Amino acid sequence: DVKVTQSSRYLVKRTGEKVFLECVQDMDHENMFWYRQDPGLGLRLIYFSYDVKMKEKGDIPEGYSVSREKKERFSLILESASTNQTSMYLCASRLAGEPYEQYFGPGTRLTVT
Amino acid sequence: KQEVTQIPAALSVPEGENLVLNCSFTDSAIYNLQWFRQDPGKGLTSLLLIQSSQREQTSGRLNASLDKSSGRSTLYIAASQPGDSATYLCAVEGAQKLVFGQGTRLTINP
């Protein structure tokens, strides 16, 4: 079974803090993704990575950056957290190529106060 | 810009009924369509993936169909059970990115 894990299920941070969200997958998947999910807005893609050290902006990259130094790990960084970044953050991974399913982690509920 | 719509937003049915969830999309140039299930406060679980060249996929009591030309997909759930209660999301893929619908919140009443 594919396993995608995220470093925290719940996280509370203060405005202005630098926040790291970690995602690890154990199936040697090339592609990894970060989404945020908000009521009424659904899931929106923040960043994705085709492979190690590669990254592409998604639909809402502002205020975020990412890092992929190893194939199994994809980090989302909030450089200076703001209250409007309070959300559920979901990581996903999959093999390269369109016919393959995306597999999601359990999510991190981030609250910025 | 691709838009994905799921109607209804919520559905409540008695246990044992067969039901259909609907998904429509505006741009038929898709690579595949994926159906997910999400339990409250949890991540997404992949249910079925239909490639653009396929018409349907089946897994157990679930059957998903795809009509690219009309921009529609349906998820059929047979003999529904209380454990099927969850939010069901469809997502279409183009240019290596998934675009999600808002989901249908399904409640199966015992």
PDB file of N, CA, C and O in Angstrom, chain A residues 3-81:
ATOM      1  N   LYS A   3       1.927   4.774   1.077  1.00  0.00           N
ATOM      2  CA  LYS A   3       1.754   5.507   2.316  1.00  0.00           C
ATOM      3  C   LYS A   3       2.334   6.904   2.162  1.00  0.00           C
ATOM      4  O   LYS A   3       3.503   7.069   1.800  1.00  0.00           O
ATOM      5  N   VAL A   4       1.477   7.895   2.423  1.00  0.00           N
ATOM      6  CA  VAL A   4       1.906   9.278   2.441  1.00  0.00           C
ATOM      7  C   VAL A   4       1.676   9.797   3.855  1.00  0.00           C
ATOM      8  O   VAL A   4       0.547   9.722   4.366  1.00  0.00           O
ATOM      9  N   THR A   5       2.729  10.267   4.480  1.00  0.00           N
ATOM     10  CA  THR A   5       2.593  10.762   5.851  1.00  0.00           C
ATOM     11  C   THR A   5       2.914  12.249   5.900  1.00  0.00           C
ATOM     12  O   THR A   5       3.719  12.761   5.110  1.00  0.00           O
ATOM     13  N   GLN A   6       2.273  12.921   6.840  1.00  0.00           N
ATOM     14  CA  GLN A   6       2.518  14.341   7.066  1.00  0.00           C
ATOM     15  C   GLN A   6       2.947  14.516   8.512  1.00  0.00           C
ATOM     16  O   GLN A   6       2.459  13.819   9.404  1.00  0.00           O
ATOM     17  N   SER A   7       3.842  15.485   8.727  1.00  0.00           N
ATOM     18  CA  SER A   7       4.547  15.572  10.009  1.00  0.00           C
ATOM     19  C   SER A   7       3.628  15.845  11.189  1.00  0.00           C
ATOM     20  O   SER A   7       3.886  15.389  12.299  1.00  0.00           O
ATOM     21  N   SER A   8       2.549  16.597  10.974  1.00  0.00           N
ATOM     22  CA  SER A   8       1.658  16.922  12.090  1.00  0.00           C
ATOM     23  C   SER A   8       0.214  16.819  11.640  1.00  0.00           C
ATOM     24  O   SER A   8      -0.102  17.108  10.493  1.00  0.00           O
ATOM     25  N   ARG A   9      -0.676  16.397  12.526  1.00  0.00           N
ATOM     26  CA  ARG A   9      -2.099  16.422  12.203  1.00  0.00           C
ATOM     27  C   ARG A   9      -2.696  17.783  12.527  1.00  0.00           C
ATOM     28  O   ARG A   9      -3.566  18.275  11.820  1.00  0.00           O
ATOM     29  N   TYR A  10      -2.218  18.386  13.621  1.00  0.00           N
ATOM     30  CA  TYR A  10      -2.693  19.700  14.036  1.00  0.00           C
ATOM     31  C   TYR A  10      -1.481  20.568  14.392  1.00  0.00           C
ATOM     32  O   TYR A  10      -0.520  20.078  14.990  1.00  0.00           O
ATOM     33  N   LEU A  11      -1.571  21.840  14.018  1.00  0.00           N
ATOM     34  CA  LEU A  11      -0.469  22.764  14.269  1.00  0.00           C
ATOM     35  C   LEU A  11      -1.055  24.134  14.550  1.00  0.00           C
ATOM     36  O   LEU A  11      -1.961  24.575  13.832  1.00  0.00           O
ATOM     37  N   VAL A  12      -0.546  24.784  15.584  1.00  0.00           N
ATOM     38  CA  VAL A  12      -0.967  26.152  15.900  1.00  0.00           C
ATOM     39  C   VAL A  12       0.277  27.031  15.914  1.00  0.00           C
ATOM     40  O   VAL A  12       1.241  26.745  16.623  1.00  0.00           O
ATOM     41  N   LYS A  13       0.259  28.074  15.110  1.00  0.00           N
ATOM     42  CA  LYS A  13       1.401  28.984  14.993  1.00  0.00           C
ATOM     43  C   LYS A  13       0.928  30.422  15.123  1.00  0.00           C
ATOM     44  O   LYS A  13      -0.245  30.732  14.933  1.00  0.00           O
ATOM     45  N   ARG A  14       1.894  31.287  15.425  1.00  0.00           N
ATOM     46  CA  ARG A  14       1.573  32.708  15.552  1.00  0.00           C
ATOM     47  C   ARG A  14       1.877  33.440  14.256  1.00  0.00           C
ATOM     48  O   ARG A  14       2.754  33.036  13.475  1.00  0.00           O
ATOM     49  N   THR A  15       1.172  34.516  14.040  1.00  0.00           N
ATOM     50  CA  THR A  15       1.411  35.373  12.876  1.00  0.00           C
ATOM     51  C   THR A  15       2.876  35.776  12.814  1.00  0.00           C
ATOM     52  O   THR A  15       3.466  36.168  13.831  1.00  0.00           O
ATOM     53  N   GLY A  16       3.463  35.652  11.612  1.00  0.00           N
ATOM     54  CA  GLY A  16       4.846  36.047  11.410  1.00  0.00           C
ATOM     55  C   GLY A  16       5.848  34.924  11.581  1.00  0.00           C
ATOM     56  O   GLY A  16       7.007  35.061  11.174  1.00  0.00           O
ATOM     57  N   GLU A  17       5.426  33.811  12.161  1.00  0.00           N
ATOM     58  CA  GLU A  17       6.343  32.684  12.328  1.00  0.00           C
ATOM     59  C   GLU A  17       6.629  32.024  10.981  1.00  0.00           C
ATOM     60  O   GLU A  17       5.807  32.042  10.058  1.00  0.00           O
ATOM     61  N   LYS A  18       7.785  31.387  10.891  1.00  0.00           N
ATOM     62  CA  LYS A  18       8.119  30.569   9.731  1.00  0.00           C
ATOM     63  C   LYS A  18       7.645  29.152  10.052  1.00  0.00           C
ATOM     64  O   LYS A  18       7.959  28.611  11.112  1.00  0.00           O
ATOM     65  N   VAL A  19       6.886  28.570   9.125  1.00  0.00           N
ATOM     66  CA  VAL A  19       6.255  27.281   9.379  1.00  0.00           C
ATOM     67  C   VAL A  19       6.703  26.273   8.326  1.00  0.00           C
ATOM     68  O   VAL A  19       6.743  26.592   7.126  1.00  0.00           O
ATOM     69  N   PHE A  20       7.050  25.088   8.795  1.00  0.00           N
ATOM     70  CA  PHE A  20       7.453  24.008   7.896  1.00  0.00           C
ATOM     71  C   PHE A  20       6.434  22.866   8.001  1.00  0.00           C
ATOM     72  O   PHE A  20       6.185  22.362   9.088  1.00  0.00           O
ATOM     73  N   LEU A  21       5.890  22.465   6.862  1.00  0.00           N
ATOM     74  CA  LEU A  21       5.043  21.286   6.803  1.00  0.00           C
ATOM     75  C   LEU A  21       5.783  20.241   5.980  1.00  0.00           C
ATOM     76  O   LEU A  21       6.216  20.517   4.856  1.00  0.00           O
ATOM     77  N   GLU A  22       5.894  19.044   6.560  1.00  0.00           N
ATOM     78  CA  GLU A  22       6.669  17.993   5.916  1.00  0.00           C
ATOM     79  C   GLU A  22       5.764  16.885   5.397  1.00  0.00           C
ATOM     80  O   GLU A  22       4.784  16.507   6.042  1.00  0.00           O
ATOM     81  N   CYS A  23       6.131  16.336   4.248  1.00  0.00           N
ATOM     82  CA  CYS A  23       5.396  15.235   3.648  1.00  0.00           C
ATOM     83  C   CYS A  23       6.401  14.180   3.184  1.00  0.00           C
ATOM     84  O   CYS A  23       7.396  14.524   2.537  1.00  0.00           O
ATOM     85  N   VAL A  24       6.108  12.937   3.520  1.00  0.00           N
ATOM     86  CA  VAL A  24       6.996  11.841   3.128  1.00  0.00           C
ATOM     87  C   VAL A  24       6.172  10.727   2.502  1.00  0.00           C
ATOM     88  O   VAL A  24       5.121  10.355   3.038  1.00  0.00           O
ATOM     89  N   GLN A  25       6.651  10.204   1.370  1.00  0.00           N
ATOM     90  CA  GLN A  25       5.987   9.059   0.738  1.00  0.00           C
ATOM     91  C   GLN A  25       6.993   7.927   0.583  1.00  0.00           C
ATOM     92  O   GLN A  25       8.182   8.164   0.392  1.00  0.00           O
ATOM     93  N   ASP A  26       6.478   6.709   0.644  1.00  0.00           N
ATOM     94  CA  ASP A  26       7.365   5.548   0.686  1.00  0.00           C
ATOM     95  C   ASP A  26       7.296   4.693  -0.571  1.00  0.00           C
ATOM     96  O   ASP A  26       7.709   3.534  -0.555  1.00  0.00           O
ATOM     97  N   MET A  27       6.754   5.228  -1.662  1.00  0.00           N
ATOM     98  CA  MET A  27       6.562   4.409  -2.856  1.00  0.00           C
ATOM     99  C   MET A  27       7.389   4.872  -4.045  1.00  0.00           C
ATOM    100  O   MET A  27       7.074   4.539  -5.180  1.00  0.00           O
ATOM    101  N   ASP A  28       8.436   5.634  -3.800  1.00  0.00           N
ATOM    102  CA  ASP A  28       9.336   6.041  -4.872  1.00  0.00           C
ATOM    103  C   ASP A  28       8.609   6.822  -5.977  1.00  0.00           C
ATOM    104  O   ASP A  28       8.951   6.719  -7.162  1.00  0.00           O
ATOM    105  N   HIS A  29       7.616   7.598  -5.584  1.00  0.00           N
ATOM    106  CA  HIS A  29       6.874   8.407  -6.550  1.00  0.00           C
ATOM    107  C   HIS A  29       7.667   9.630  -6.972  1.00  0.00           C
ATOM    108  O   HIS A  29       8.278  10.302  -6.137  1.00  0.00           O
ATOM    109  N   GLU A  30       7.618   9.918  -8.290  1.00  0.00           N
ATOM    110  CA  GLU A  30       8.334  11.085  -8.790  1.00  0.00           C
ATOM    111  C   GLU A  30       7.606  12.387  -8.462  1.00  0.00           C
ATOM    112  O   GLU A  30       8.224  13.390  -8.154  1.00  0.00           O
ATOM    113  N   ASN A  31       6.284  12.371  -8.595  1.00  0.00           N
ATOM    114  CA  ASN A  31       5.504  13.607  -8.469  1.00  0.00           C
ATOM    115  C   ASN A  31       4.966  13.753  -7.045  1.00  0.00           C
ATOM    116  O   ASN A  31       4.450  12.802  -6.458  1.00  0.00           O
ATOM    117  N   MET A  32       5.054  14.976  -6.540  1.00  0.00           N
ATOM    118  CA  MET A  32       4.464  15.288  -5.242  1.00  0.00           C
ATOM    119  C   MET A  32       3.783  16.636  -5.320  1.00  0.00           C
ATOM    120  O   MET A  32       4.181  17.508  -6.098  1.00  0.00           O
ATOM    121  N   PHE A  33       2.734  16.806  -4.473  1.00  0.00           N
ATOM    122  CA  PHE A  33       1.851  17.962  -4.575  1.00  0.00           C
ATOM    123  C   PHE A  33       1.505  18.477  -3.170  1.00  0.00           C
ATOM    124  O   PHE A  33       1.380  17.707  -2.241  1.00  0.00           O
ATOM    125  N   TRP A  34       1.305  19.791  -3.087  1.00  0.00           N
ATOM    126  CA  TRP A  34       0.734  20.400  -1.894  1.00  0.00           C
ATOM    127  C   TRP A  34      -0.531  21.147  -2.269  1.00  0.00           C
ATOM    128  O   TRP A  34      -0.532  21.952  -3.205  1.00  0.00           O
ATOM    129  N   TYR A  35      -1.616  20.850  -1.512  1.00  0.00           N
ATOM    130  CA  TYR A  35      -2.902  21.515  -1.676  1.00  0.00           C
ATOM    131  C   TYR A  35      -3.310  22.145  -0.346  1.00  0.00           C
ATOM    132  O   TYR A  35      -2.895  21.717   0.719  1.00  0.00           O
ATOM    133  N   ARG A  36      -4.209  23.119  -0.455  1.00  0.00           N
ATOM    134  CA  ARG A  36      -4.928  23.546   0.733  1.00  0.00           C
ATOM    135  C   ARG A  36      -6.420  23.409   0.471  1.00  0.00           C
ATOM    136  O   ARG A  36      -6.872  23.519  -0.687  1.00  0.00           O
ATOM    137  N   GLN A  37      -7.153  23.118   1.537  1.00  0.00           N
ATOM    138  CA  GLN A  37      -8.579  22.893   1.409  1.00  0.00           C
ATOM    139  C   GLN A  37      -9.324  23.819   2.353  1.00  0.00           C
ATOM    140  O   GLN A  37      -9.065  23.806   3.562  1.00  0.00           O
ATOM    141  N   ASP A  38     -10.236  24.601   1.800  1.00  0.00           N
ATOM    142  CA  ASP A  38     -11.003  25.561   2.586  1.00  0.00           C
ATOM    143  C   ASP A  38     -12.482  25.424   2.274  1.00  0.00           C
ATOM    144  O   ASP A  38     -12.849  25.203   1.107  1.00  0.00           O
ATOM    145  N   PRO A  39     -13.335  25.570   3.271  1.00  0.00           N
ATOM    146  CA  PRO A  39     -14.786  25.483   3.027  1.00  0.00           C
ATOM    147  C   PRO A  39     -15.222  26.482   1.964  1.00  0.00           C
ATOM    148  O   PRO A  39     -14.851  27.653   2.000  1.00  0.00           O
ATOM    149  N   GLY A  40     -15.997  25.993   1.030  1.00  0.00           N
ATOM    150  CA  GLY A  40     -16.499  26.853  -0.029  1.00  0.00           C
ATOM    151  C   GLY A  40     -15.539  27.082  -1.183  1.00  0.00           C
ATOM    152  O   GLY A  40     -15.959  27.524  -2.257  1.00  0.00           O
ATOM    153  N   LEU A  41     -14.266  26.783  -0.970  1.00  0.00           N
ATOM    154  CA  LEU A  41     -13.265  26.980  -2.033  1.00  0.00           C
ATOM    155  C   LEU A  41     -12.714  25.653  -2.550  1.00  0.00           C
ATOM    156  O   LEU A  41     -12.071  25.605  -3.592  1.00  0.00           O
ATOM    157  N   GLY A  42     -12.932  24.593  -1.795  1.00  0.00           N
ATOM    158  CA  GLY A  42     -12.463  23.276  -2.228  1.00  0.00           C
ATOM    159  C   GLY A  42     -10.960  23.133  -2.105  1.00  0.00           C
ATOM    160  O   GLY A  42     -10.300  23.866  -1.356  1.00  0.00           O
ATOM    161  N   LEU A  43     -10.413  22.178  -2.844  1.00  0.00           N
ATOM    162  CA  LEU A  43      -8.962  21.950  -2.859  1.00  0.00           C
ATOM    163  C   LEU A  43      -8.321  22.796  -3.936  1.00  0.00           C
ATOM    164  O   LEU A  43      -8.773  22.808  -5.086  1.00  0.00           O
ATOM    165  N   ARG A  44      -7.250  23.455  -3.557  1.00  0.00           N
ATOM    166  CA  ARG A  44      -6.497  24.275  -4.501  1.00  0.00           C
ATOM    167  C   ARG A  44      -5.023  23.913  -4.437  1.00  0.00           C
ATOM    168  O   ARG A  44      -4.470  23.740  -3.358  1.00  0.00           O
ATOM    169  N   LEU A  45      -4.413  23.853  -5.610  1.00  0.00           N
ATOM    170  CA  LEU A  45      -3.023  23.425  -5.707  1.00  0.00           C
ATOM    171  C   LEU A  45      -2.086  24.591  -5.394  1.00  0.00           C
ATOM    172  O   LEU A  45      -2.195  25.655  -6.010  1.00  0.00           O
ATOM    173  N   ILE A  46      -1.153  24.359  -4.466  1.00  0.00           N
ATOM    174  CA  ILE A  46      -0.208  25.408  -4.084  1.00  0.00           C
ATOM    175  C   ILE A  46       1.074  25.280  -4.909  1.00  0.00           C
ATOM    176  O   ILE A  46       1.508  26.224  -5.578  1.00  0.00           O
ATOM    177  N   TYR A  47       1.710  24.135  -4.820  1.00  0.00           N
ATOM    178  CA  TYR A  47       2.937  23.834  -5.551  1.00  0.00           C
ATOM    179  C   TYR A  47       2.950  22.341  -5.881  1.00  0.00           C
ATOM    180  O   TYR A  47       2.320  21.538  -5.184  1.00  0.00           O
ATOM    181  N   PHE A  48       3.713  21.988  -6.910  1.00  0.00           N
ATOM    182  CA  PHE A  48       3.985  20.590  -7.151  1.00  0.00           C
ATOM    183  C   PHE A  48       5.415  20.408  -7.640  1.00  0.00           C
ATOM    184  O   PHE A  48       6.081  21.382  -8.019  1.00  0.00           O
ATOM    185  N   SER A  49       5.850  19.158  -7.583  1.00  0.00           N
ATOM    186  CA  SER A  49       7.231  18.834  -7.931  1.00  0.00           C
ATOM    187  C   SER A  49       7.247  17.593  -8.807  1.00  0.00           C
ATOM    188  O   SER A  49       6.687  16.565  -8.442  1.00  0.00           O
ATOM    189  N   TYR A  50       7.899  17.703  -9.963  1.00  0.00           N
ATOM    190  CA  TYR A  50       7.998  16.558 -10.861  1.00  0.00           C
ATOM    191  C   TYR A  50       9.029  15.547 -10.384  1.00  0.00           C
ATOM    192  O   TYR A  50       8.908  14.348 -10.620  1.00  0.00           O
ATOM    193  N   ASP A  51      10.062  16.063  -9.751  1.00  0.00           N
ATOM    194  CA  ASP A  51      11.144  15.189  -9.322  1.00  0.00           C
ATOM    195  C   ASP A  51      12.033  15.967  -8.356  1.00  0.00           C
ATOM    196  O   ASP A  51      11.784  17.161  -8.099  1.00  0.00           O
ATOM    197  N   VAL A  52      13.081  15.335  -7.877  1.00  0.00           N
ATOM    198  CA  VAL A  52      13.970  15.969  -6.912  1.00  0.00           C
ATOM    199  C   VAL A  52      14.474  17.300  -7.455  1.00  0.00           C
ATOM    200  O   VAL A  52      14.848  17.403  -8.625  1.00  0.00           O
ATOM    201  N   LYS A  53      14.436  18.299  -6.591  1.00  0.00           N
ATOM    202  CA  LYS A  53      14.914  19.650  -6.881  1.00  0.00           C
ATOM    203  C   LYS A  53      14.113  20.365  -7.964  1.00  0.00           C
ATOM    204  O   LYS A  53      14.497  21.452  -8.392  1.00  0.00           O
ATOM    205  N   MET A  54      13.008  19.806  -8.392  1.00  0.00           N
ATOM    206  CA  MET A  54      12.164  20.469  -9.375  1.00  0.00           C
ATOM    207  C   MET A  54      10.873  20.901  -8.705  1.00  0.00           C
ATOM    208  O   MET A  54      10.323  20.169  -7.869  1.00  0.00           O
ATOM    209  N   LYS A  55      10.380  22.083  -9.071  1.00  0.00           N
ATOM    210  CA  LYS A  55       9.141  22.572  -8.498  1.00  0.00           C
ATOM    211  C   LYS A  55       8.425  23.444  -9.506  1.00  0.00           C
ATOM    212  O   LYS A  55       9.053  24.082 -10.356  1.00  0.00           O
ATOM    213  N   GLU A  56       7.110  23.451  -9.403  1.00  0.00           N
ATOM    214  CA  GLU A  56       6.277  24.269 -10.259  1.00  0.00           C
ATOM    215  C   GLU A  56       5.208  24.935  -9.416  1.00  0.00           C
ATOM    216  O   GLU A  56       4.654  24.307  -8.498  1.00  0.00           O
ATOM    217  N   LYS A  57       4.880  26.171  -9.738  1.00  0.00           N
ATOM    218  CA  LYS A  57       3.813  26.862  -9.023  1.00  0.00           C
ATOM    219  C   LYS A  57       2.468  26.286  -9.425  1.00  0.00           C
ATOM    220  O   LYS A  57       2.239  25.963 -10.598  1.00  0.00           O
ATOM    221  N   GLY A  58       1.607  26.199  -8.435  1.00  0.00           N
ATOM    222  CA  GLY A  58       0.237  25.822  -8.694  1.00  0.00           C
ATOM    223  C   GLY A  58      -0.627  27.060  -8.866  1.00  0.00           C
ATOM    224  O   GLY A  58      -0.173  28.083  -9.375  1.00  0.00           O
ATOM    225  N   ASP A  59      -1.853  26.969  -8.398  1.00  0.00           N
ATOM    226  CA  ASP A  59      -2.796  28.064  -8.600  1.00  0.00           C
ATOM    227  C   ASP A  59      -2.678  29.166  -7.552  1.00  0.00           C
ATOM    228  O   ASP A  59      -3.042  30.306  -7.809  1.00  0.00           O
ATOM    229  N   ILE A  60      -2.171  28.836  -6.376  1.00  0.00           N
ATOM    230  CA  ILE A  60      -2.111  29.834  -5.286  1.00  0.00           C
ATOM    231  C   ILE A  60      -0.763  29.772  -4.567  1.00  0.00           C
ATOM    232  O   ILE A  60      -0.692  29.509  -3.381  1.00  0.00           O
ATOM    233  N   PRO A  61       0.353  30.066  -5.228  1.00  0.00           N
ATOM    234  CA  PRO A  61       1.669  29.926  -4.593  1.00  0.00           C
ATOM    235  C   PRO A  61       2.068  31.087  -3.686  1.00  0.00           C
ATOM    236  O   PRO A  61       3.039  30.973  -2.930  1.00  0.00           O
ATOM    237  N   GLU A  62       1.335  32.182  -3.733  1.00  0.00           N
ATOM    238  CA  GLU A  62       1.757  33.375  -3.001  1.00  0.00           C
ATOM    239  C   GLU A  62       1.811  33.106  -1.501  1.00  0.00           C
ATOM    240  O   GLU A  62       0.858  32.595  -0.917  1.00  0.00           O
ATOM    241  N   GLY A  63       2.925  33.474  -0.899  1.00  0.00           N
ATOM    242  CA  GLY A  63       3.103  33.292   0.539  1.00  0.00           C
ATOM    243  C   GLY A  63       3.685  31.950   0.932  1.00  0.00           C
ATOM    244  O   GLY A  63       3.900  31.689   2.125  1.00  0.00           O
ATOM    245  N   TYR A  64       3.950  31.107  -0.074  1.00  0.00           N
ATOM    246  CA  TYR A  64       4.481  29.765   0.174  1.00  0.00           C
ATOM    247  C   TYR A  64       5.743  29.528  -0.641  1.00  0.00           C
ATOM    248  O   TYR A  64       5.946  30.150  -1.678  1.00  0.00           O
ATOM    249  N   SER A  65       6.576  28.622  -0.147  1.00  0.00           N
ATOM    250  CA  SER A  65       7.676  28.100  -0.941  1.00  0.00           C
ATOM    251  C   SER A  65       7.767  26.605  -0.640  1.00  0.00           C
ATOM    252  O   SER A  65       7.105  26.113   0.288  1.00  0.00           O
ATOM    253  N   VAL A  66       8.561  25.885  -1.438  1.00  0.00           N
ATOM    254  CA  VAL A  66       8.676  24.443  -1.253  1.00  0.00           C
ATOM    255  C   VAL A  66      10.130  24.033  -1.397  1.00  0.00           C
ATOM    256  O   VAL A  66      10.958  24.760  -1.934  1.00  0.00           O
ATOM    257  N   SER A  67      10.388  22.834  -0.906  1.00  0.00           N
ATOM    258  CA  SER A  67      11.720  22.268  -1.026  1.00  0.00           C
ATOM    259  C   SER A  67      11.600  20.774  -1.261  1.00  0.00           C
ATOM    260  O   SER A  67      10.828  20.091  -0.587  1.00  0.00           O
ATOM    261  N   ARG A  68      12.391  20.258  -2.232  1.00  0.00           N
ATOM    262  CA  ARG A  68      12.436  18.821  -2.458  1.00  0.00           C
ATOM    263  C   ARG A  68      13.890  18.423  -2.716  1.00  0.00           C
ATOM    264  O   ARG A  68      14.342  18.386  -3.838  1.00  0.00           O
ATOM    265  N   GLU A  69      14.544  18.094  -1.647  1.00  0.00           N
ATOM    266  CA  GLU A  69      15.947  17.692  -1.697  1.00  0.00           C
ATOM    267  C   GLU A  69      16.111  16.187  -1.869  1.00  0.00           C
ATOM    268  O   GLU A  69      17.126  15.714  -2.383  1.00  0.00           O
ATOM    269  N   LYS A  70      15.120  15.432  -1.421  1.00  0.00           N
ATOM    270  CA  LYS A  70      15.127  13.979  -1.580  1.00  0.00           C
ATOM    271  C   LYS A  70      13.810  13.555  -2.216  1.00  0.00           C
ATOM    272  O   LYS A  70      12.785  14.214  -2.038  1.00  0.00           O
ATOM    273  N   LYS A  71      13.852  12.451  -2.929  1.00  0.00           N
ATOM    274  CA  LYS A  71      12.692  12.019  -3.690  1.00  0.00           C
ATOM    275  C   LYS A  71      11.480  11.772  -2.800  1.00  0.00           C
ATOM    276  O   LYS A  71      10.350  12.045  -3.182  1.00  0.00           O
ATOM    277  N   GLU A  72      11.694  11.252  -1.614  1.00  0.00           N
ATOM    278  CA  GLU A  72      10.567  10.869  -0.779  1.00  0.00           C
ATOM    279  C   GLU A  72       9.981  12.012   0.047  1.00  0.00           C
ATOM    280  O   GLU A  72       8.936  11.845   0.655  1.00  0.00           O
ATOM    281  N   ARG A  73      10.619  13.156   0.060  1.00  0.00           N
ATOM    282  CA  ARG A  73      10.211  14.218   0.978  1.00  0.00           C
ATOM    283  C   ARG A  73       9.946  15.520   0.239  1.00  0.00           C
ATOM    284  O   ARG A  73      10.758  15.981  -0.569  1.00  0.00           O
ATOM    285  N   PHE A  74       8.795  16.136   0.568  1.00  0.00           N
ATOM    286  CA  PHE A  74       8.400  17.403  -0.063  1.00  0.00           C
ATOM    287  C   PHE A  74       7.922  18.319   1.046  1.00  0.00           C
ATOM    288  O   PHE A  74       6.962  18.002   1.757  1.00  0.00           O
ATOM    289  N   SER A  75       8.582  19.446   1.192  1.00  0.00           N
ATOM    290  CA  SER A  75       8.289  20.361   2.302  1.00  0.00           C
ATOM    291  C   SER A  75       7.592  21.611   1.795  1.00  0.00           C
ATOM    292  O   SER A  75       7.974  22.162   0.757  1.00  0.00           O
ATOM    293  N   LEU A  76       6.614  22.038   2.544  1.00  0.00           N
ATOM    294  CA  LEU A  76       5.929  23.302   2.267  1.00  0.00           C
ATOM    295  C   LEU A  76       6.333  24.291   3.346  1.00  0.00           C
ATOM    296  O   LEU A  76       6.283  23.964   4.539  1.00  0.00           O
ATOM    297  N   ILE A  77       6.728  25.490   2.929  1.00  0.00           N
ATOM    298  CA  ILE A  77       7.227  26.489   3.860  1.00  0.00           C
ATOM    299  C   ILE A  77       6.362  27.740   3.779  1.00  0.00           C
ATOM    300  O   ILE A  77       6.128  28.259   2.675  1.00  0.00           O
ATOM    301  N   LEU A  78       5.886  28.165   4.934  1.00  0.00           N
ATOM    302  CA  LEU A  78       5.198  29.444   5.032  1.00  0.00           C
ATOM    303  C   LEU A  78       6.222  30.414   5.603  1.00  0.00           C
ATOM    304  O   LEU A  78       6.601  30.320   6.768  1.00  0.00           O
ATOM    305  N   GLU A  79       6.703  31.320   4.778  1.00  0.00           N
ATOM    306  CA  GLU A  79       7.818  32.175   5.167  1.00  0.00           C
ATOM    307  C   GLU A  79       7.469  33.072   6.351  1.00  0.00           C
ATOM    308  O   GLU A  79       8.267  33.273   7.248  1.00  0.00           O
ATOM    309  N   SER A  80       6.270  33.601   6.351  1.00  0.00           N
ATOM    310  CA  SER A  80       5.805  34.461   7.444  1.00  0.00           C
ATOM    311  C   SER A  80       4.300  34.226   7.553  1.00  0.00           C
ATOM    312  O   SER A  80       3.530  34.834   6.805  1.00  0.00           O
ATOM    313  N   ALA A  81       3.928  33.336   8.454  1.00  0.00           N
ATOM    314  CA  ALA A  81       2.541  32.891   8.513  1.00  0.00           C
ATOM    315  C   ALA A  81       1.574  34.045   8.767  1.00  0.00           C
ATOM    316  O   ALA A  81       1.853  34.965   9.554  1.00  0.00           O
TER     317      ALA A  81
END
